[in-house]
Amino acid sequence: MKKYMNINNEINYKKFIKRLYIYRSLLYFNTTFICNNDYKDVKYIVHALNIKSRRKRIKYIYDTSCMMINNRNKNINICGFINNKCFVQRKNNSNNCNGCCRLCIYQSSNGCTTSNLACKLFNCSEVKKRFEVYKFNDINLLKLLSLKNRIIVKNDYFSKREDVLRDLYCIGIIIPCIRLIYRLVRNYIYYLKNNFE
């Protein structure tokens, strides 16, 4: 069965977004969604709806959301880094480097060595004052994830992309929570070791 969608104005777009939870249900498992325009982020959502493999859909949603944020921030130094110090660290004459990322084991002198969606969505109050940044609710593609997966995506900071995807693939919530707590403890030990030696 094919479902054609004509989304070319804000009213149709809002109706479409409100119905996403229905479109991702089993009722539409054998449906191919077709949209012939590029209104806002509809092409990404329609592409995701047409991916029927749960793992492939989750991976596509995660990677595409990261890409959307990267594209928006491309060629913009939103943290105001100069000599590895962000705007806030320079303003406060802090001895710390690498801004909020100083707490992460995946930081490097060239930036992040992985792609973490929770980290990309986090912005300190100074950045929010100076730039219009994506917030979690701004990325409608993420509404195709289950409630459990949206919670994971919002809170799985300082983790490798592969670890986050593994958490998203899990059916229950207990194993991802245990893995998340383990990584938080590991990162805290790393932070203590590198800052108090």
N, C-alpha and C. Protein backbone atom coordinates (compact mmCIF):
# COMPACT_ATOMS: atom_id res chain seq x y z
N MET A 1 0.84 -1.17 0.00
CA MET A 1 0.00 0.00 0.00
C MET A 1 0.90 1.25 0.00
N LYS A 2 0.53 2.23 -0.81
CA LYS A 2 1.28 3.48 -0.87
C LYS A 2 0.45 4.60 -0.29
N LYS A 3 1.10 5.47 0.47
CA LYS A 3 0.42 6.62 1.05
C LYS A 3 1.10 7.88 0.52
N TYR A 4 0.35 8.62 -0.28
CA TYR A 4 0.87 9.87 -0.85
C TYR A 4 0.59 11.01 0.11
N MET A 5 1.55 11.88 0.26
CA MET A 5 1.39 13.00 1.17
C MET A 5 1.69 14.30 0.44
N ASN A 6 0.80 15.24 0.61
CA ASN A 6 1.00 16.56 0.02
C ASN A 6 1.22 17.54 1.17
N ILE A 7 2.47 17.77 1.48
CA ILE A 7 2.81 18.64 2.61
C ILE A 7 3.55 19.85 2.05
N ASN A 8 2.82 20.92 1.86
CA ASN A 8 3.42 22.11 1.26
C ASN A 8 3.06 23.39 1.99
N ASN A 9 2.46 23.25 3.17
CA ASN A 9 2.18 24.44 3.98
C ASN A 9 2.23 24.07 5.45
N GLU A 10 2.19 25.06 6.30
CA GLU A 10 2.38 24.85 7.75
C GLU A 10 1.25 24.03 8.37
N ILE A 11 0.02 24.19 7.88
CA ILE A 11 -1.12 23.44 8.44
C ILE A 11 -0.96 21.95 8.16
N ASN A 12 -0.66 21.59 6.91
CA ASN A 12 -0.44 20.17 6.57
C ASN A 12 0.76 19.60 7.31
N TYR A 13 1.80 20.41 7.47
CA TYR A 13 3.01 19.97 8.16
C TYR A 13 2.70 19.64 9.62
N LYS A 14 1.98 20.52 10.30
CA LYS A 14 1.64 20.30 11.70
C LYS A 14 0.77 19.05 11.87
N LYS A 15 -0.17 18.83 10.96
CA LYS A 15 -1.01 17.62 11.01
C LYS A 15 -0.15 16.37 10.83
N PHE A 16 0.77 16.43 9.90
CA PHE A 16 1.68 15.30 9.64
C PHE A 16 2.52 14.98 10.86
N ILE A 17 3.09 16.01 11.49
CA ILE A 17 3.94 15.81 12.67
C ILE A 17 3.13 15.23 13.83
N LYS A 18 1.89 15.70 14.01
CA LYS A 18 1.04 15.17 15.09
C LYS A 18 0.72 13.70 14.89
N ARG A 19 0.70 13.23 13.65
CA ARG A 19 0.33 11.84 13.35
C ARG A 19 1.53 10.90 13.26
N LEU A 20 2.72 11.39 13.54
CA LEU A 20 3.91 10.54 13.40
C LEU A 20 3.83 9.28 14.25
N TYR A 21 3.29 9.40 15.46
CA TYR A 21 3.22 8.21 16.32
C TYR A 21 2.34 7.13 15.70
N ILE A 22 1.35 7.53 14.90
CA ILE A 22 0.50 6.54 14.20
C ILE A 22 1.25 5.97 13.01
N TYR A 23 1.91 6.84 12.24
CA TYR A 23 2.62 6.40 11.04
C TYR A 23 3.75 5.42 11.34
N ARG A 24 4.34 5.51 12.54
CA ARG A 24 5.43 4.60 12.87
C ARG A 24 4.93 3.30 13.51
N SER A 25 3.61 3.18 13.67
CA SER A 25 3.04 1.98 14.31
C SER A 25 2.94 0.82 13.32
N LEU A 26 2.57 -0.33 13.85
CA LEU A 26 2.41 -1.54 13.01
C LEU A 26 1.31 -1.38 11.97
N LEU A 27 0.37 -0.47 12.19
CA LEU A 27 -0.71 -0.24 11.22
C LEU A 27 -0.16 0.15 9.85
N TYR A 28 1.01 0.78 9.84
CA TYR A 28 1.60 1.27 8.59
C TYR A 28 2.87 0.51 8.21
N PHE A 29 3.03 -0.69 8.75
CA PHE A 29 4.25 -1.45 8.48
C PHE A 29 4.42 -1.76 6.99
N ASN A 30 3.33 -2.09 6.31
CA ASN A 30 3.40 -2.43 4.88
C ASN A 30 3.09 -1.25 3.98
N THR A 31 3.24 -0.05 4.50
CA THR A 31 2.94 1.16 3.74
C THR A 31 4.23 1.82 3.27
N THR A 32 4.22 2.26 2.03
CA THR A 32 5.31 3.06 1.49
C THR A 32 4.83 4.50 1.44
N PHE A 33 5.53 5.36 2.12
CA PHE A 33 5.16 6.77 2.17
C PHE A 33 5.84 7.50 1.01
N ILE A 34 5.07 8.36 0.34
CA ILE A 34 5.60 9.11 -0.80
C ILE A 34 5.26 10.59 -0.60
N CYS A 35 6.29 11.41 -0.69
CA CYS A 35 6.11 12.86 -0.61
C CYS A 35 6.98 13.47 -1.70
N ASN A 36 6.37 14.29 -2.53
CA ASN A 36 7.08 14.84 -3.69
C ASN A 36 7.65 16.23 -3.48
N ASN A 37 7.73 16.68 -2.24
CA ASN A 37 8.33 18.00 -2.02
C ASN A 37 9.31 17.94 -0.87
N ASP A 38 10.04 19.01 -0.67
CA ASP A 38 11.08 19.07 0.36
C ASP A 38 10.71 20.07 1.45
N TYR A 39 9.45 20.12 1.82
CA TYR A 39 9.01 21.08 2.83
C TYR A 39 9.66 20.75 4.17
N LYS A 40 10.42 21.68 4.71
CA LYS A 40 11.13 21.53 5.99
C LYS A 40 11.91 20.22 6.02
N ASP A 41 11.69 19.41 7.06
CA ASP A 41 12.43 18.15 7.23
C ASP A 41 11.63 16.91 6.82
N VAL A 42 10.59 17.11 6.01
CA VAL A 42 9.69 16.01 5.64
C VAL A 42 10.42 14.89 4.90
N LYS A 43 11.37 15.23 4.03
CA LYS A 43 12.05 14.17 3.27
C LYS A 43 12.80 13.21 4.19
N TYR A 44 13.38 13.73 5.29
CA TYR A 44 14.08 12.84 6.24
C TYR A 44 13.08 11.95 6.97
N ILE A 45 11.95 12.52 7.37
CA ILE A 45 10.93 11.77 8.11
C ILE A 45 10.33 10.69 7.22
N VAL A 46 9.99 11.04 5.99
CA VAL A 46 9.40 10.06 5.06
C VAL A 46 10.39 8.94 4.77
N HIS A 47 11.66 9.30 4.58
CA HIS A 47 12.68 8.27 4.35
C HIS A 47 12.76 7.32 5.55
N ALA A 48 12.73 7.88 6.76
CA ALA A 48 12.79 7.04 7.97
C ALA A 48 11.56 6.15 8.08
N LEU A 49 10.38 6.68 7.76
CA LEU A 49 9.16 5.87 7.82
C LEU A 49 9.20 4.69 6.85
N ASN A 50 9.92 4.87 5.75
CA ASN A 50 10.02 3.80 4.76
C ASN A 50 11.08 2.76 5.10
N ILE A 51 11.86 2.99 6.14
CA ILE A 51 12.82 1.98 6.61
C ILE A 51 12.08 1.07 7.58
N LYS A 52 11.85 -0.15 7.21
CA LYS A 52 11.03 -1.05 8.03
C LYS A 52 11.84 -1.85 9.04
N SER A 53 13.15 -1.92 8.88
CA SER A 53 14.00 -2.58 9.85
C SER A 53 14.21 -1.64 11.05
N ARG A 54 13.87 -2.10 12.25
CA ARG A 54 13.97 -1.26 13.46
C ARG A 54 15.38 -0.72 13.65
N ARG A 55 16.38 -1.59 13.56
CA ARG A 55 17.78 -1.16 13.77
C ARG A 55 18.22 -0.14 12.73
N LYS A 56 17.89 -0.40 11.47
CA LYS A 56 18.29 0.53 10.39
C LYS A 56 17.59 1.88 10.55
N ARG A 57 16.33 1.85 10.98
CA ARG A 57 15.60 3.11 11.16
C ARG A 57 16.22 3.91 12.30
N ILE A 58 16.51 3.25 13.43
CA ILE A 58 17.12 3.94 14.56
C ILE A 58 18.46 4.57 14.15
N LYS A 59 19.27 3.79 13.45
CA LYS A 59 20.59 4.29 13.00
C LYS A 59 20.42 5.50 12.08
N TYR A 60 19.47 5.41 11.14
CA TYR A 60 19.23 6.52 10.21
C TYR A 60 18.78 7.77 10.96
N ILE A 61 17.85 7.61 11.90
CA ILE A 61 17.34 8.75 12.67
C ILE A 61 18.47 9.40 13.46
N TYR A 62 19.28 8.58 14.11
CA TYR A 62 20.39 9.09 14.93
C TYR A 62 21.40 9.84 14.05
N ASP A 63 21.86 9.19 13.00
CA ASP A 63 22.90 9.80 12.15
C ASP A 63 22.38 11.04 11.42
N THR A 64 21.14 11.00 10.97
CA THR A 64 20.58 12.15 10.25
C THR A 64 20.37 13.33 11.19
N SER A 65 19.95 13.06 12.42
CA SER A 65 19.79 14.14 13.41
C SER A 65 21.14 14.79 13.70
N CYS A 66 22.18 13.98 13.85
CA CYS A 66 23.54 14.54 14.05
C CYS A 66 23.95 15.38 12.85
N MET A 67 23.67 14.89 11.65
CA MET A 67 24.02 15.62 10.42
C MET A 67 23.29 16.97 10.35
N MET A 68 22.01 16.98 10.75
CA MET A 68 21.23 18.23 10.71
C MET A 68 21.86 19.28 11.64
N ILE A 69 22.28 18.84 12.83
CA ILE A 69 22.91 19.77 13.78
C ILE A 69 24.26 20.23 13.24
N ASN A 70 25.05 19.30 12.70
CA ASN A 70 26.36 19.66 12.13
C ASN A 70 26.20 20.68 11.00
N ASN A 71 25.22 20.46 10.14
CA ASN A 71 24.99 21.37 9.01
C ASN A 71 24.59 22.76 9.49
N ARG A 72 23.79 22.81 10.54
CA ARG A 72 23.36 24.11 11.05
C ARG A 72 24.52 24.88 11.68
N ASN A 73 25.43 24.15 12.33
CA ASN A 73 26.55 24.80 13.02
C ASN A 73 27.83 24.85 12.19
N LYS A 74 27.73 24.45 10.93
CA LYS A 74 28.90 24.40 10.06
C LYS A 74 29.51 25.79 9.92
N ASN A 75 30.81 25.85 10.05
CA ASN A 75 31.57 27.10 9.91
C ASN A 75 31.21 28.17 10.95
N ILE A 76 30.58 27.74 12.06
CA ILE A 76 30.25 28.67 13.14
C ILE A 76 30.91 28.15 14.41
N ASN A 77 31.65 28.99 15.06
CA ASN A 77 32.31 28.63 16.32
C ASN A 77 31.37 29.02 17.46
N ILE A 78 30.30 28.21 17.69
CA ILE A 78 29.26 28.61 18.65
C ILE A 78 29.79 28.68 20.08
N CYS A 79 30.81 27.91 20.41
CA CYS A 79 31.37 27.94 21.77
C CYS A 79 32.42 29.04 21.93
N GLY A 80 32.80 29.67 20.83
CA GLY A 80 33.76 30.76 20.88
C GLY A 80 35.17 30.31 21.25
N PHE A 81 35.58 29.14 20.77
CA PHE A 81 36.90 28.62 21.10
C PHE A 81 38.02 29.48 20.52
N ILE A 82 38.94 29.85 21.38
CA ILE A 82 40.21 30.48 20.99
C ILE A 82 41.27 29.82 21.88
N ASN A 83 42.28 29.23 21.25
CA ASN A 83 43.33 28.50 22.00
C ASN A 83 42.74 27.44 22.93
N ASN A 84 41.77 26.69 22.44
CA ASN A 84 41.12 25.58 23.16
C ASN A 84 40.31 26.01 24.38
N LYS A 85 40.04 27.30 24.52
CA LYS A 85 39.22 27.78 25.63
C LYS A 85 37.94 28.39 25.07
N CYS A 86 36.81 28.00 25.66
CA CYS A 86 35.53 28.54 25.19
C CYS A 86 35.34 29.95 25.73
N PHE A 87 34.30 30.60 25.29
CA PHE A 87 34.00 31.97 25.68
C PHE A 87 33.92 32.10 27.21
N VAL A 88 33.22 31.17 27.87
CA VAL A 88 33.03 31.23 29.32
C VAL A 88 34.36 31.02 30.05
N GLN A 89 35.17 30.08 29.59
CA GLN A 89 36.46 29.82 30.24
C GLN A 89 37.39 31.03 30.12
N ARG A 90 37.37 31.70 28.98
CA ARG A 90 38.19 32.90 28.82
C ARG A 90 37.65 34.04 29.69
N LYS A 91 36.34 34.19 29.73
CA LYS A 91 35.71 35.25 30.52
C LYS A 91 36.01 35.08 32.01
N ASN A 92 36.03 33.83 32.48
CA ASN A 92 36.28 33.55 33.91
C ASN A 92 37.76 33.30 34.22
N ASN A 93 38.64 33.47 33.23
CA ASN A 93 40.07 33.19 33.39
C ASN A 93 40.33 31.81 33.98
N SER A 94 39.58 30.84 33.48
CA SER A 94 39.69 29.46 33.98
C SER A 94 40.95 28.78 33.43
N ASN A 95 41.48 27.87 34.21
CA ASN A 95 42.61 27.07 33.74
C ASN A 95 42.16 25.88 32.90
N ASN A 96 40.86 25.62 32.88
CA ASN A 96 40.32 24.50 32.10
C ASN A 96 40.35 24.81 30.61
N CYS A 97 40.35 23.74 29.81
CA CYS A 97 40.28 23.86 28.35
C CYS A 97 39.14 23.01 27.83
N ASN A 98 38.79 23.19 26.57
CA ASN A 98 37.82 22.38 25.84
C ASN A 98 36.38 22.53 26.32
N GLY A 99 36.04 23.61 26.99
CA GLY A 99 34.66 23.89 27.37
C GLY A 99 34.01 22.75 28.15
N CYS A 100 32.74 22.49 27.85
CA CYS A 100 32.00 21.42 28.53
C CYS A 100 32.59 20.05 28.20
N CYS A 101 33.25 19.93 27.08
CA CYS A 101 33.81 18.64 26.63
C CYS A 101 35.02 18.21 27.44
N ARG A 102 35.51 19.06 28.33
CA ARG A 102 36.68 18.70 29.14
C ARG A 102 36.40 17.48 30.01
N LEU A 103 35.12 17.19 30.26
CA LEU A 103 34.74 16.07 31.12
C LEU A 103 34.70 14.75 30.36
N CYS A 104 34.86 14.77 29.06
CA CYS A 104 34.65 13.59 28.22
C CYS A 104 35.97 12.92 27.83
N ILE A 105 35.96 11.59 27.81
CA ILE A 105 37.16 10.84 27.42
C ILE A 105 37.36 10.83 25.91
N TYR A 106 36.37 11.29 25.15
CA TYR A 106 36.47 11.28 23.69
C TYR A 106 36.89 12.63 23.11
N GLN A 107 37.28 13.56 23.96
CA GLN A 107 37.75 14.85 23.47
C GLN A 107 39.16 14.71 22.91
N SER A 108 39.48 15.58 22.00
CA SER A 108 40.84 15.62 21.46
C SER A 108 41.15 17.07 21.08
N SER A 109 42.37 17.32 20.69
CA SER A 109 42.73 18.69 20.30
C SER A 109 42.04 19.10 19.00
N ASN A 110 41.52 18.13 18.26
CA ASN A 110 40.80 18.42 17.01
C ASN A 110 39.29 18.34 17.18
N GLY A 111 38.81 18.28 18.40
CA GLY A 111 37.37 18.18 18.65
C GLY A 111 36.98 16.78 19.09
N CYS A 112 35.72 16.47 18.95
CA CYS A 112 35.18 15.19 19.40
C CYS A 112 35.59 14.07 18.44
N THR A 113 35.94 12.93 19.00
CA THR A 113 36.36 11.79 18.17
C THR A 113 35.19 10.87 17.85
N THR A 114 34.00 11.19 18.34
CA THR A 114 32.82 10.38 18.06
C THR A 114 31.67 11.31 17.72
N SER A 115 30.49 10.77 17.56
CA SER A 115 29.32 11.57 17.22
C SER A 115 28.22 11.26 18.22
N ASN A 116 28.06 12.11 19.23
CA ASN A 116 27.07 11.88 20.27
C ASN A 116 25.96 12.91 20.17
N LEU A 117 24.75 12.43 19.97
CA LEU A 117 23.60 13.32 19.74
C LEU A 117 23.26 14.13 20.99
N ALA A 118 23.31 13.51 22.18
CA ALA A 118 23.01 14.24 23.42
C ALA A 118 23.98 15.40 23.59
N CYS A 119 25.25 15.17 23.32
CA CYS A 119 26.26 16.23 23.44
C CYS A 119 26.01 17.33 22.41
N LYS A 120 25.64 16.94 21.20
CA LYS A 120 25.38 17.94 20.15
C LYS A 120 24.18 18.81 20.50
N LEU A 121 23.21 18.24 21.22
CA LEU A 121 22.02 19.00 21.59
C LEU A 121 22.23 19.86 22.83
N PHE A 122 23.31 19.59 23.58
CA PHE A 122 23.58 20.38 24.78
C PHE A 122 24.29 21.68 24.40
N ASN A 123 23.79 22.77 24.94
CA ASN A 123 24.45 24.07 24.79
C ASN A 123 24.32 24.83 26.09
N CYS A 124 25.40 25.42 26.55
CA CYS A 124 25.36 26.18 27.80
C CYS A 124 24.53 27.44 27.59
N SER A 125 24.22 28.11 28.70
CA SER A 125 23.37 29.30 28.63
C SER A 125 24.02 30.42 27.81
N GLU A 126 25.34 30.49 27.84
CA GLU A 126 26.05 31.52 27.07
C GLU A 126 25.85 31.32 25.56
N VAL A 127 25.95 30.07 25.11
CA VAL A 127 25.74 29.77 23.69
C VAL A 127 24.30 30.07 23.31
N LYS A 128 23.35 29.70 24.16
CA LYS A 128 21.93 29.95 23.87
C LYS A 128 21.63 31.44 23.77
N LYS A 129 22.36 32.24 24.53
CA LYS A 129 22.18 33.70 24.45
C LYS A 129 22.67 34.25 23.12
N ARG A 130 23.76 33.67 22.62
CA ARG A 130 24.43 34.23 21.45
C ARG A 130 23.96 33.65 20.12
N PHE A 131 23.40 32.44 20.14
CA PHE A 131 23.03 31.77 18.88
C PHE A 131 21.67 31.09 19.01
N GLU A 132 21.03 30.94 17.87
CA GLU A 132 19.81 30.13 17.82
C GLU A 132 20.26 28.70 17.52
N VAL A 133 20.09 27.82 18.49
CA VAL A 133 20.58 26.45 18.37
C VAL A 133 19.41 25.47 18.36
N TYR A 134 19.67 24.27 17.83
CA TYR A 134 18.66 23.22 17.87
C TYR A 134 18.42 22.77 19.30
N LYS A 135 17.15 22.62 19.64
CA LYS A 135 16.76 21.96 20.89
C LYS A 135 16.17 20.61 20.50
N PHE A 136 16.03 19.73 21.47
CA PHE A 136 15.54 18.38 21.20
C PHE A 136 14.21 18.42 20.44
N ASN A 137 13.28 19.26 20.89
CA ASN A 137 11.95 19.31 20.26
C ASN A 137 11.95 19.96 18.88
N ASP A 138 13.04 20.59 18.49
CA ASP A 138 13.13 21.19 17.15
C ASP A 138 13.36 20.15 16.06
N ILE A 139 13.84 18.98 16.45
CA ILE A 139 14.15 17.94 15.46
C ILE A 139 13.00 16.94 15.44
N ASN A 140 12.06 17.16 14.53
CA ASN A 140 10.86 16.32 14.47
C ASN A 140 11.17 14.87 14.11
N LEU A 141 12.27 14.64 13.46
CA LEU A 141 12.69 13.28 13.11
C LEU A 141 12.81 12.41 14.36
N LEU A 142 13.20 13.00 15.49
CA LEU A 142 13.36 12.24 16.73
C LEU A 142 12.03 11.75 17.30
N LYS A 143 10.92 12.31 16.82
CA LYS A 143 9.60 11.85 17.28
C LYS A 143 9.26 10.47 16.76
N LEU A 144 10.07 9.97 15.82
CA LEU A 144 9.87 8.61 15.33
C LEU A 144 10.47 7.57 16.27
N LEU A 145 11.24 8.01 17.26
CA LEU A 145 11.81 7.10 18.24
C LEU A 145 10.78 6.82 19.33
N SER A 146 10.93 5.68 19.99
CA SER A 146 10.06 5.34 21.12
C SER A 146 10.38 6.28 22.29
N LEU A 147 9.50 6.31 23.28
CA LEU A 147 9.73 7.15 24.46
C LEU A 147 11.03 6.76 25.14
N LYS A 148 11.28 5.47 25.29
CA LYS A 148 12.52 5.00 25.91
C LYS A 148 13.74 5.51 25.15
N ASN A 149 13.70 5.42 23.84
CA ASN A 149 14.84 5.86 23.02
C ASN A 149 15.01 7.37 23.04
N ARG A 150 13.93 8.11 23.16
CA ARG A 150 14.05 9.57 23.27
C ARG A 150 14.71 9.95 24.59
N ILE A 151 14.40 9.22 25.65
CA ILE A 151 15.03 9.47 26.95
C ILE A 151 16.53 9.19 26.86
N ILE A 152 16.89 8.08 26.21
CA ILE A 152 18.31 7.72 26.05
C ILE A 152 19.04 8.79 25.25
N VAL A 153 18.46 9.20 24.13
CA VAL A 153 19.10 10.20 23.26
C VAL A 153 19.32 11.51 24.00
N LYS A 154 18.39 11.88 24.87
CA LYS A 154 18.51 13.13 25.63
C LYS A 154 19.58 13.07 26.71
N ASN A 155 19.88 11.88 27.22
CA ASN A 155 20.70 11.78 28.43
C ASN A 155 22.00 10.99 28.30
N ASP A 156 22.29 10.43 27.16
CA ASP A 156 23.46 9.56 27.01
C ASP A 156 24.69 10.38 26.62
N TYR A 157 25.12 11.28 27.52
CA TYR A 157 26.26 12.16 27.28
C TYR A 157 27.58 11.39 27.37
N PHE A 158 28.60 11.93 26.72
CA PHE A 158 29.98 11.44 26.83
C PHE A 158 30.09 9.95 26.51
N SER A 159 29.36 9.51 25.49
CA SER A 159 29.39 8.11 25.06
C SER A 159 29.71 8.05 23.58
N LYS A 160 30.33 6.95 23.16
CA LYS A 160 30.60 6.74 21.74
C LYS A 160 29.29 6.52 20.99
N ARG A 161 29.26 6.90 19.75
CA ARG A 161 28.10 6.69 18.89
C ARG A 161 27.66 5.23 18.94
N GLU A 162 28.61 4.30 18.84
CA GLU A 162 28.29 2.87 18.81
C GLU A 162 27.63 2.42 20.12
N ASP A 163 28.07 2.98 21.25
CA ASP A 163 27.47 2.64 22.55
C ASP A 163 26.04 3.16 22.65
N VAL A 164 25.82 4.38 22.17
CA VAL A 164 24.47 4.95 22.20
C VAL A 164 23.55 4.12 21.32
N LEU A 165 24.01 3.77 20.11
CA LEU A 165 23.18 2.96 19.22
C LEU A 165 22.86 1.61 19.85
N ARG A 166 23.84 1.01 20.52
CA ARG A 166 23.59 -0.27 21.20
C ARG A 166 22.51 -0.11 22.27
N ASP A 167 22.54 1.01 22.99
CA ASP A 167 21.50 1.28 24.00
C ASP A 167 20.14 1.46 23.33
N LEU A 168 20.12 2.12 22.19
CA LEU A 168 18.85 2.36 21.49
C LEU A 168 18.27 1.07 20.91
N TYR A 169 19.13 0.13 20.54
CA TYR A 169 18.65 -1.14 19.97
C TYR A 169 18.02 -2.04 21.02
N CYS A 170 18.42 -1.88 22.30
CA CYS A 170 17.88 -2.74 23.37
C CYS A 170 16.37 -2.57 23.48
N ILE A 171 15.68 -3.65 23.77
CA ILE A 171 14.22 -3.59 23.88
C ILE A 171 13.80 -2.98 25.21
N GLY A 172 14.39 -3.39 26.32
CA GLY A 172 14.01 -2.87 27.63
C GLY A 172 14.80 -1.63 28.01
N ILE A 173 14.58 -1.16 29.23
CA ILE A 173 15.26 0.04 29.72
C ILE A 173 16.36 -0.29 30.73
N ILE A 174 16.31 -1.47 31.35
CA ILE A 174 17.24 -1.80 32.43
C ILE A 174 18.69 -1.88 31.94
N ILE A 175 18.94 -2.63 30.88
CA ILE A 175 20.31 -2.79 30.37
C ILE A 175 20.90 -1.47 29.91
N PRO A 176 20.16 -0.65 29.14
CA PRO A 176 20.73 0.66 28.77
C PRO A 176 21.04 1.53 29.99
N CYS A 177 20.21 1.47 31.03
CA CYS A 177 20.46 2.28 32.24
C CYS A 177 21.73 1.81 32.94
N ILE A 178 21.93 0.50 33.04
CA ILE A 178 23.14 -0.04 33.66
C ILE A 178 24.37 0.38 32.86
N ARG A 179 24.29 0.29 31.53
CA ARG A 179 25.40 0.68 30.66
C ARG A 179 25.70 2.18 30.80
N LEU A 180 24.65 2.99 30.88
CA LEU A 180 24.80 4.43 31.02
C LEU A 180 25.46 4.78 32.35
N ILE A 181 25.03 4.15 33.44
CA ILE A 181 25.63 4.40 34.76
C ILE A 181 27.10 3.98 34.76
N TYR A 182 27.39 2.84 34.16
CA TYR A 182 28.78 2.38 34.07
C TYR A 182 29.64 3.42 33.35
N ARG A 183 29.15 3.95 32.23
CA ARG A 183 29.94 4.93 31.47
C ARG A 183 30.10 6.24 32.25
N LEU A 184 29.08 6.65 32.98
CA LEU A 184 29.19 7.85 33.80
C LEU A 184 30.25 7.70 34.89
N VAL A 185 30.26 6.54 35.54
CA VAL A 185 31.27 6.27 36.58
C VAL A 185 32.65 6.23 35.95
N ARG A 186 32.79 5.56 34.80
CA ARG A 186 34.08 5.47 34.11
C ARG A 186 34.57 6.86 33.72
N ASN A 187 33.67 7.70 33.20
CA ASN A 187 34.06 9.06 32.81
C ASN A 187 34.45 9.90 34.01
N TYR A 188 33.76 9.71 35.13
CA TYR A 188 34.07 10.46 36.34
C TYR A 188 35.45 10.07 36.86
N ILE A 189 35.75 8.78 36.84
CA ILE A 189 37.08 8.31 37.27
C ILE A 189 38.15 8.90 36.35
N TYR A 190 37.89 8.90 35.05
CA TYR A 190 38.82 9.50 34.07
C TYR A 190 39.05 10.97 34.40
N TYR A 191 37.97 11.68 34.68
CA TYR A 191 38.05 13.11 34.99
C TYR A 191 38.90 13.34 36.26
N LEU A 192 38.61 12.57 37.30
CA LEU A 192 39.37 12.72 38.55
C LEU A 192 40.85 12.42 38.33
N LYS A 193 41.11 11.36 37.59
CA LYS A 193 42.50 10.95 37.34
C LYS A 193 43.27 12.02 36.59
N ASN A 194 42.64 12.61 35.58
CA ASN A 194 43.35 13.60 34.74
C ASN A 194 43.39 15.00 35.33
N ASN A 195 42.57 15.27 36.32
CA ASN A 195 42.55 16.62 36.88
C ASN A 195 43.20 16.73 38.25
N PHE A 196 43.54 15.60 38.85
CA PHE A 196 44.14 15.66 40.19
C PHE A 196 45.45 14.89 40.28
N GLU A 197 46.06 14.65 39.14
CA GLU A 197 47.37 13.96 39.15
C GLU A 197 48.47 14.95 39.41
